[in-house]
CSV table of C-alpha atoms and ligand atoms in Angstrom, one decimal:
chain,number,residue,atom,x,y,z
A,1,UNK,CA,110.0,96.0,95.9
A,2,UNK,CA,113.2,96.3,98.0
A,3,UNK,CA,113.9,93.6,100.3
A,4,UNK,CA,116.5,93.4,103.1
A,5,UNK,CA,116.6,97.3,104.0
A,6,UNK,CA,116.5,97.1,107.7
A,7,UNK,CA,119.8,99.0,108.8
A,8,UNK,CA,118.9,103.3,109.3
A,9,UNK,CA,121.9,104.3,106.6
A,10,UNK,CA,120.5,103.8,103.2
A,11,UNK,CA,121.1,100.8,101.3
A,12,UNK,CA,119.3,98.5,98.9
A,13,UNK,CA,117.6,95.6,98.6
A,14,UNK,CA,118.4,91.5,97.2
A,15,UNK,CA,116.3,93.1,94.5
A,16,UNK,CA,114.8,96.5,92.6
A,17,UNK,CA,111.7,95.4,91.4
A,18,UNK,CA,110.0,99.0,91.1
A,19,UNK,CA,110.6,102.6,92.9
A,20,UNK,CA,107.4,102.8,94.6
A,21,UNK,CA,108.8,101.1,97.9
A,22,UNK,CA,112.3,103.1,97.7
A,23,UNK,CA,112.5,106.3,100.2
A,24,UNK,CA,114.0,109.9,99.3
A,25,UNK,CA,117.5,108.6,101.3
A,26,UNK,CA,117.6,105.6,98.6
A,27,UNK,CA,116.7,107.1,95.8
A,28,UNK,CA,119.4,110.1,96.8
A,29,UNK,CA,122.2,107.0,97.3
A,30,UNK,CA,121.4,106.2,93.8
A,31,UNK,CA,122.0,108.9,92.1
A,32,UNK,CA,125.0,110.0,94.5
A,33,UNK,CA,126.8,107.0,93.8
A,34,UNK,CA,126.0,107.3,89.8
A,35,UNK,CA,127.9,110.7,89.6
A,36,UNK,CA,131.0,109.3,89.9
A,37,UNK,CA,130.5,106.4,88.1
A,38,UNK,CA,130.1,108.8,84.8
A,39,UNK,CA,133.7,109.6,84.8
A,40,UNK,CA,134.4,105.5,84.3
A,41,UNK,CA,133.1,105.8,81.0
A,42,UNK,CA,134.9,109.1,80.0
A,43,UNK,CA,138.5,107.0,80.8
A,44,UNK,CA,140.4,105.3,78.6
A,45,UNK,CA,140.4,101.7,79.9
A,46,UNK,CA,136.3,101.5,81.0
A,47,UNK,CA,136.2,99.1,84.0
A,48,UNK,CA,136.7,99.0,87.5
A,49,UNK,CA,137.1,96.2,89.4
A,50,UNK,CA,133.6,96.0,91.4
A,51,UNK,CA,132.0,93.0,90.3
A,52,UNK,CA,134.8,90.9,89.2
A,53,UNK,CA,134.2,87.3,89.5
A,54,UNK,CA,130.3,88.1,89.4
A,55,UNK,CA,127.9,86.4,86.5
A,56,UNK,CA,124.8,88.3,85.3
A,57,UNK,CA,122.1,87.1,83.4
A,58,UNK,CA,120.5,89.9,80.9
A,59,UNK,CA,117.3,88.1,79.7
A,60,UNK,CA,115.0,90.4,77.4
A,61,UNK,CA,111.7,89.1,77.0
A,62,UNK,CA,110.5,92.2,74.9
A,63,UNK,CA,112.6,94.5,72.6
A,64,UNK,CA,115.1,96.8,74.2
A,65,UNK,CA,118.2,99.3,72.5
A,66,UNK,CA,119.2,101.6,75.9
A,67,UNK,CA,118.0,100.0,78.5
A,68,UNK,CA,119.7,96.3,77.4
A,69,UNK,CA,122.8,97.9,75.7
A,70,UNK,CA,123.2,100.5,79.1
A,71,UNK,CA,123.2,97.1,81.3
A,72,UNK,CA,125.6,94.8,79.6
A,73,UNK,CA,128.2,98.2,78.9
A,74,UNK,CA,127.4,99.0,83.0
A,75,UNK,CA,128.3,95.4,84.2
A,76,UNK,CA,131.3,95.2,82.0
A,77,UNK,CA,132.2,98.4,83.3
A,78,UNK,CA,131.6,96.9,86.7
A,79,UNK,CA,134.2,94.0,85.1
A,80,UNK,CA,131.4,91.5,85.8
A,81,UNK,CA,130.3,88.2,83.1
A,82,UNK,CA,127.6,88.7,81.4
A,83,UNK,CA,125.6,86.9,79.5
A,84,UNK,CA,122.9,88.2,77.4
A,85,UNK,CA,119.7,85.9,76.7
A,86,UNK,CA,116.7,87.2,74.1
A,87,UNK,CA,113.7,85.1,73.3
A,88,UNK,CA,114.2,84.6,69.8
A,89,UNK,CA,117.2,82.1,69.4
A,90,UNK,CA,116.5,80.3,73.3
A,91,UNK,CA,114.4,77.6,74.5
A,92,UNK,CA,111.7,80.2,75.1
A,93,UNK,CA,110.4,79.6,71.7
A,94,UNK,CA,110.2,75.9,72.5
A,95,UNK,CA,107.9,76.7,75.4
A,96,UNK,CA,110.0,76.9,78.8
A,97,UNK,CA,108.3,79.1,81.3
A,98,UNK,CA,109.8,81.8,83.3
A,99,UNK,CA,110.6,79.8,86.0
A,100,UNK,CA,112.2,77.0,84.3
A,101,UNK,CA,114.7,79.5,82.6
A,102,UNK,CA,115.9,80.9,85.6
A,103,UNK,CA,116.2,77.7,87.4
A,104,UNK,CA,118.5,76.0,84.8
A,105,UNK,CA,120.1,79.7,85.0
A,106,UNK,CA,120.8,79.0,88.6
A,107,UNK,CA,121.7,75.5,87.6
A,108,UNK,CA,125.1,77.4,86.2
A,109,UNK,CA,125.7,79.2,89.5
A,110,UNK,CA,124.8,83.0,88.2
A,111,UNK,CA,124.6,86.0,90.9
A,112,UNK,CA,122.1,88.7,88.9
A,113,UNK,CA,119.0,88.5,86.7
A,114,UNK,CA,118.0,91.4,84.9
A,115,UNK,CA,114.9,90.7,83.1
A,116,UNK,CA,112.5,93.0,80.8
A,117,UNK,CA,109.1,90.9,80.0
A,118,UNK,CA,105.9,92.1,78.8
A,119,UNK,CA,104.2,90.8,82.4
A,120,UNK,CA,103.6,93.5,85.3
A,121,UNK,CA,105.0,91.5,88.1
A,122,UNK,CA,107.5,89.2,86.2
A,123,UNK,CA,110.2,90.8,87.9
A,124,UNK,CA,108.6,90.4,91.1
A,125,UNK,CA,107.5,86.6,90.9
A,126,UNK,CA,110.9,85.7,89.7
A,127,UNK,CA,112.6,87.7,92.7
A,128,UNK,CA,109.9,85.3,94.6
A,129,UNK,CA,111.4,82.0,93.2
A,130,UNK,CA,115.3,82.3,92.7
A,131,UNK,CA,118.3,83.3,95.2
A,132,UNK,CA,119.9,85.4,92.6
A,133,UNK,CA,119.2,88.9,93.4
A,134,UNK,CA,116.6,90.6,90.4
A,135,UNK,CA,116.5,93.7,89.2
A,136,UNK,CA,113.2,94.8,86.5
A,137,UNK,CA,114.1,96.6,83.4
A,138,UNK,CA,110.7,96.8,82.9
A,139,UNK,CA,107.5,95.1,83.4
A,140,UNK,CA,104.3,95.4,81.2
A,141,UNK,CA,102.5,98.5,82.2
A,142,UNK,CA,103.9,98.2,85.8
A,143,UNK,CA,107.1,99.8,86.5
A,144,UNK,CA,110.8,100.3,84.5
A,145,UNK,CA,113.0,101.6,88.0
A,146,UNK,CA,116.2,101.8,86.3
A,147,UNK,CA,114.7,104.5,83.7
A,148,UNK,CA,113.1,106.5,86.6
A,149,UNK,CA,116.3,106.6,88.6
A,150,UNK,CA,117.7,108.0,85.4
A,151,UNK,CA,115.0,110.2,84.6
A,152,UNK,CA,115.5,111.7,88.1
A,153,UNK,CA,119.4,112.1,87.7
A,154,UNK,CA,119.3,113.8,84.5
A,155,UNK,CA,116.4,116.2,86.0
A,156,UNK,CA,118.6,116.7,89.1
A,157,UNK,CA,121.6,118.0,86.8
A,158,UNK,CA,119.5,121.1,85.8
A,159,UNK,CA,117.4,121.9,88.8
A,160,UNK,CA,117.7,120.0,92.0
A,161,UNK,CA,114.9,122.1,94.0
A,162,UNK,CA,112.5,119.4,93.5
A,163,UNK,CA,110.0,120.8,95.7
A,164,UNK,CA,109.7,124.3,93.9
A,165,UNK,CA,109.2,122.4,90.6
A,166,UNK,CA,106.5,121.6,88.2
A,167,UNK,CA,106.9,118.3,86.0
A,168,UNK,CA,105.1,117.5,82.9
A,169,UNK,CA,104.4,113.9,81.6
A,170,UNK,CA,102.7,113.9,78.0
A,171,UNK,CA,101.5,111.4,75.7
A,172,UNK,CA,100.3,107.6,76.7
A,173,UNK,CA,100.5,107.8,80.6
A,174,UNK,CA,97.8,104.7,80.8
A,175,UNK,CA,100.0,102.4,79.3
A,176,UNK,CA,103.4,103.7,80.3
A,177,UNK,CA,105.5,102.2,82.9
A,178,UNK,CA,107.9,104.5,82.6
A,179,UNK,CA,105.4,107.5,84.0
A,180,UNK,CA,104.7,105.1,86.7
A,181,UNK,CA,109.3,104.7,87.8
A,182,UNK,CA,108.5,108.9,87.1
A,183,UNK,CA,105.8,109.8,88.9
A,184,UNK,CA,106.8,107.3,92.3
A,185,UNK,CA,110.2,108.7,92.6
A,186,UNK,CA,109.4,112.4,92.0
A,187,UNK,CA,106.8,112.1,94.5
A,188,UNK,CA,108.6,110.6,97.2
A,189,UNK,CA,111.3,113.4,96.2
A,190,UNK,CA,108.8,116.0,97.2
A,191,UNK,CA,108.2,117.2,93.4
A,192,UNK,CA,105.7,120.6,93.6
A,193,UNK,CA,103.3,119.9,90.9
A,194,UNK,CA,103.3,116.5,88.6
A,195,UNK,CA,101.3,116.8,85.8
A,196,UNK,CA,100.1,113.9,83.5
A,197,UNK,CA,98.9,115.4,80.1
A,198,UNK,CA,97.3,112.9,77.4
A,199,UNK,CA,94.3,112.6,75.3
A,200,UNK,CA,91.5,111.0,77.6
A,201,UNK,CA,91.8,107.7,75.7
A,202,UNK,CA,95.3,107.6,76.8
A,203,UNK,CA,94.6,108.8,80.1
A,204,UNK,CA,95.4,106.6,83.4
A,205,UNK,CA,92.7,104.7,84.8
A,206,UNK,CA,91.1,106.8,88.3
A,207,UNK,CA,93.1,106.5,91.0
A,208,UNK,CA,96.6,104.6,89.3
A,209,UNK,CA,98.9,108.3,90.1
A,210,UNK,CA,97.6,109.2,93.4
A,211,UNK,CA,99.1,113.1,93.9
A,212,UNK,CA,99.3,113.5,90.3
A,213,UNK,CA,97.7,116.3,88.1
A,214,UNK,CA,95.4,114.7,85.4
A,215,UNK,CA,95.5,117.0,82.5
A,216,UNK,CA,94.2,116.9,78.8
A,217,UNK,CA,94.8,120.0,77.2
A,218,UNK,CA,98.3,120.9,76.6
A,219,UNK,CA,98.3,124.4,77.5
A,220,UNK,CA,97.2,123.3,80.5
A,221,UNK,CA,99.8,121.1,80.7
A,222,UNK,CA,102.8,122.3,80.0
A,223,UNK,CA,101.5,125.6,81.4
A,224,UNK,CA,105.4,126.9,83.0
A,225,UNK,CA,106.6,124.0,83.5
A,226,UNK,CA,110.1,123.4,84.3
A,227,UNK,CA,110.8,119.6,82.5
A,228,UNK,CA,108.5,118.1,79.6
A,229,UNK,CA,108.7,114.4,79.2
A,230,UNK,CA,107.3,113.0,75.8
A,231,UNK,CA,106.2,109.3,75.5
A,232,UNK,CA,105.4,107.4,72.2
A,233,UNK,CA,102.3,105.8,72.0
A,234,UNK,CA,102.6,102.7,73.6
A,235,UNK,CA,100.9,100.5,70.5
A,236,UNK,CA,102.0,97.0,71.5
A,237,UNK,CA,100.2,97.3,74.4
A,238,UNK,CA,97.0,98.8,73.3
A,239,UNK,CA,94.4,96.3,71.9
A,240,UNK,CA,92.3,98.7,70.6
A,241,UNK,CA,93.2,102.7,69.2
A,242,UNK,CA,89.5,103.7,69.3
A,243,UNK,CA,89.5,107.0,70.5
A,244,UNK,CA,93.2,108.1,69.9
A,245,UNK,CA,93.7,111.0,67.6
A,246,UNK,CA,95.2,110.6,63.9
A,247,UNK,CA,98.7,111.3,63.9
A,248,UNK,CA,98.6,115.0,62.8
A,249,UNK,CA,95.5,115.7,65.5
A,250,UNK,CA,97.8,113.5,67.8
A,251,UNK,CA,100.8,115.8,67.2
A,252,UNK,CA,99.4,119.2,66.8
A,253,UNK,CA,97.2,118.8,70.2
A,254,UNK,CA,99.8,116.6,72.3
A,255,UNK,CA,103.0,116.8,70.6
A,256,UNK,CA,105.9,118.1,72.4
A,257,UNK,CA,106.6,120.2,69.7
A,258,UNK,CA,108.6,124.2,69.6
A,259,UNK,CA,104.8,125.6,69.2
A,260,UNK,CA,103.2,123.9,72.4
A,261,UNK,CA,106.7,124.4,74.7
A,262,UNK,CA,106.1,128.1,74.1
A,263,UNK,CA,103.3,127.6,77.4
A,264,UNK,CA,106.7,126.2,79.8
A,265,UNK,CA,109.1,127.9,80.7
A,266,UNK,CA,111.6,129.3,78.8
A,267,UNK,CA,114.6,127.2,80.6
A,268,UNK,CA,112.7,124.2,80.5
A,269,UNK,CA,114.3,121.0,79.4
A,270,UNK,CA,112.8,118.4,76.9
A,271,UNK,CA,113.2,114.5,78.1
A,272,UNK,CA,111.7,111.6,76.3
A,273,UNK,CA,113.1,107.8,77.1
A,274,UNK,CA,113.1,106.6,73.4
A,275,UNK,CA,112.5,105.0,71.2
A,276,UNK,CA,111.2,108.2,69.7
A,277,UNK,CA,108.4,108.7,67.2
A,278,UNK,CA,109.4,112.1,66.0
A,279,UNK,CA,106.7,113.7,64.1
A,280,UNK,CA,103.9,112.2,66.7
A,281,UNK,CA,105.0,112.6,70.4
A,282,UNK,CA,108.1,114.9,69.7
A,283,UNK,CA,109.0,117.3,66.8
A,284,UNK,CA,112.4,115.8,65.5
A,285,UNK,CA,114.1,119.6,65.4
A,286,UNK,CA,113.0,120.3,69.4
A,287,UNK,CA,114.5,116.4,70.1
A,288,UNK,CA,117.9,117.5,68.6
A,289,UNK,CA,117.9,121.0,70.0
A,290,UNK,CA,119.8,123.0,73.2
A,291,UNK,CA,116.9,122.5,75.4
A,292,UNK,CA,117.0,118.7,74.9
A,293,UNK,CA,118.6,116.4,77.1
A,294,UNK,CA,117.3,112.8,75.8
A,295,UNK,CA,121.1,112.2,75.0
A,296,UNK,CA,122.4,113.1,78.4
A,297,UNK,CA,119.4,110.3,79.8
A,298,UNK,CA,121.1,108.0,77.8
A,299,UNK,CA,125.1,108.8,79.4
A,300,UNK,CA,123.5,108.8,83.2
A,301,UNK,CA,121.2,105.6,82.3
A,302,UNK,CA,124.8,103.8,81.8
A,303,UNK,CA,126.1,105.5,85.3
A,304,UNK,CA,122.6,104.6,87.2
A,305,UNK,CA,123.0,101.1,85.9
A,306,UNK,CA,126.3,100.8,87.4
A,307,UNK,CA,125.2,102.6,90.4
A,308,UNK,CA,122.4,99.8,91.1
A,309,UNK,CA,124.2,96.9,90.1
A,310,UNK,CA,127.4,98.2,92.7
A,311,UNK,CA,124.9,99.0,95.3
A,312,UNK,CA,122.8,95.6,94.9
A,313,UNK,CA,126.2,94.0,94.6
A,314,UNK,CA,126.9,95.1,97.7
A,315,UNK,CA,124.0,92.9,99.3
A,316,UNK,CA,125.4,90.0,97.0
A,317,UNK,CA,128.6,90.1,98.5
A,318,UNK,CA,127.1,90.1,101.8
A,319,UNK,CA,124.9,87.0,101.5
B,401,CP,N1,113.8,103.6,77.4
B,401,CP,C1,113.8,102.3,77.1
B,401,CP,O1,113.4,101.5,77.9
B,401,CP,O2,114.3,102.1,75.9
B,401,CP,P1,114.5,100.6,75.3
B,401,CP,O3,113.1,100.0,75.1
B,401,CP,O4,115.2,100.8,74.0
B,401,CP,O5,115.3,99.8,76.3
């Protein structure tokens, strides 16, 4: 949720908890102020001096690489303290709840929590119970904001005509909150067809992508589409894989592979957020090839970063 939007020019909220509440003049803000912020980490020196003076808590409840690593580079870029906090090695282990980590966090006068935890809402309740302002970096099943905002940049940079587009989401949609950040923020951009392609014991539950195509053939799918967007199987969050297709059914009848891209378009552009599996959702040679840009998500993520934390700082500064 963003909180504390009331003025008509676009800013943000105390918080980003999720894209779903964000309109098309945010989300635009976002990735307008993130394409200059790429040219900060092409200089020499990497910093400017936005958030000096300003402490920010990364605390990872769940495994991360990008999205951790593309925070702490984006605040130091932003010449804010950081601090990072895992679970293994804190006082987690020894039983503190959410709640009672942030507080003593507070306790040490910090201005930003970003937190990834394997709860949908966690974000949320903690925005609920601290001054700090929160931002998710992904929530259970719920929501990861930050990777739909870059998701949506990097889409931008090849074709910006939203509306006259057709999106393809493949692989483990029903436990994905990345295809949630997607599918919000391409919808309130006006996206012409969104497609979710995934065997049916991977497939959303009814009514969870209102406006979204439900698809599971991959023809179908990825029929002249103009992005594909692989997702691994989400295993840590699936209790039971009854139903889901052996890895080489799996790959031949849902992998994003050169065979099955031959039914988008020939200019279409391959995204996947990582970590990848290749050989399941992806074909390794297609990940590493010209119509690829899973790198490039990874540059903007660092820009889009900085381009939320100067925009929420901006509220901060304010309070
Ligand atoms: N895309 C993404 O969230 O990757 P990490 O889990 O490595 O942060």
């Amino acid at each position: 949720m963003i909180r504390d939007s009331s003025s008509s020019t676009p800013s943000l909220g105390k918080d980003l908890l999720g894209l779903e509440p964000l309109s098309a003049d945010q989300i635009r803000l976002v990735l307008d102020t993130a394409e200059p912020f790429k040219e900060v980490s092409e200089r020499a020196i990497k910093k400017v001096p936005t958030l000096r003076g300003k402490t920010i808590v990364n605390l990872f409840y769940e495994a991360s690489t990008r999205t951790r690593i593309a925070f702490e580079f984006a605040e130091k870029r932003l010449s804010a303290d950081t601090v990072n906090i895992a679970v293994a090695g804190s006082s987690v282990e020894k039983g503190e709840n959410l709640v009672d980590t942030a507080r003593n966090l507070e306790a040490m006068r910090i201005d930003m929590v970003v937190i990834r935890h394997p709860a949908s809402g966690a974000a949320a309740f903690l925005a609920d119970r601290i001054p700090s302002n929160v931002i998710n970096a992904g929530d259970g099943w719920h929501e990861h904001p930050t990777q739909g905002l870059l998701d949506l940049l990097t889409i931008r940079q090849h074709n910006s005509d939203f509306k006259n587009m057709t999106v393809a989401i493949v692989g483990d949609i029903q436990h994905s909150r990345v295809a949630m950040s997607a599918s919000e923020a391409l919808q309130t951009m006006g996206i012409g067809e969104l497609r979710l392609v995934s065997p049916p014991a991977l497939a959303p539950d009814s009514g969870r992508f209102p406006g979204a195509r439900i698809v599971d053939n991959i023809a179908d799918g990825l029929k002249d589409a103009d992005v594909v967007m692989a997702l691994r199987i989400q295993r840590e969050r699936i209790g039971n894989l009854d139903g889901v297709p052996g890895i080489d059914e799996y790959f031949a009848n849902y992998g994003v592979s050169h065979e099955n891209m031959k039914f988008a378009k020939p200019d279409a552009i391959v995204m996947h957020p990582g970590p990848m599996n290749r050989g399941i959702e992806i074909e390794g040679s297609l990940a590493d090839g010209p119509s690829s840009v899973i790198t490039k998500q990874v540059t903007n993520g660092v820009a889009v970063r900085m381009a939320v934390l100067d925009r929420i700082g901006r509220i901060m500064s304010s309070r």
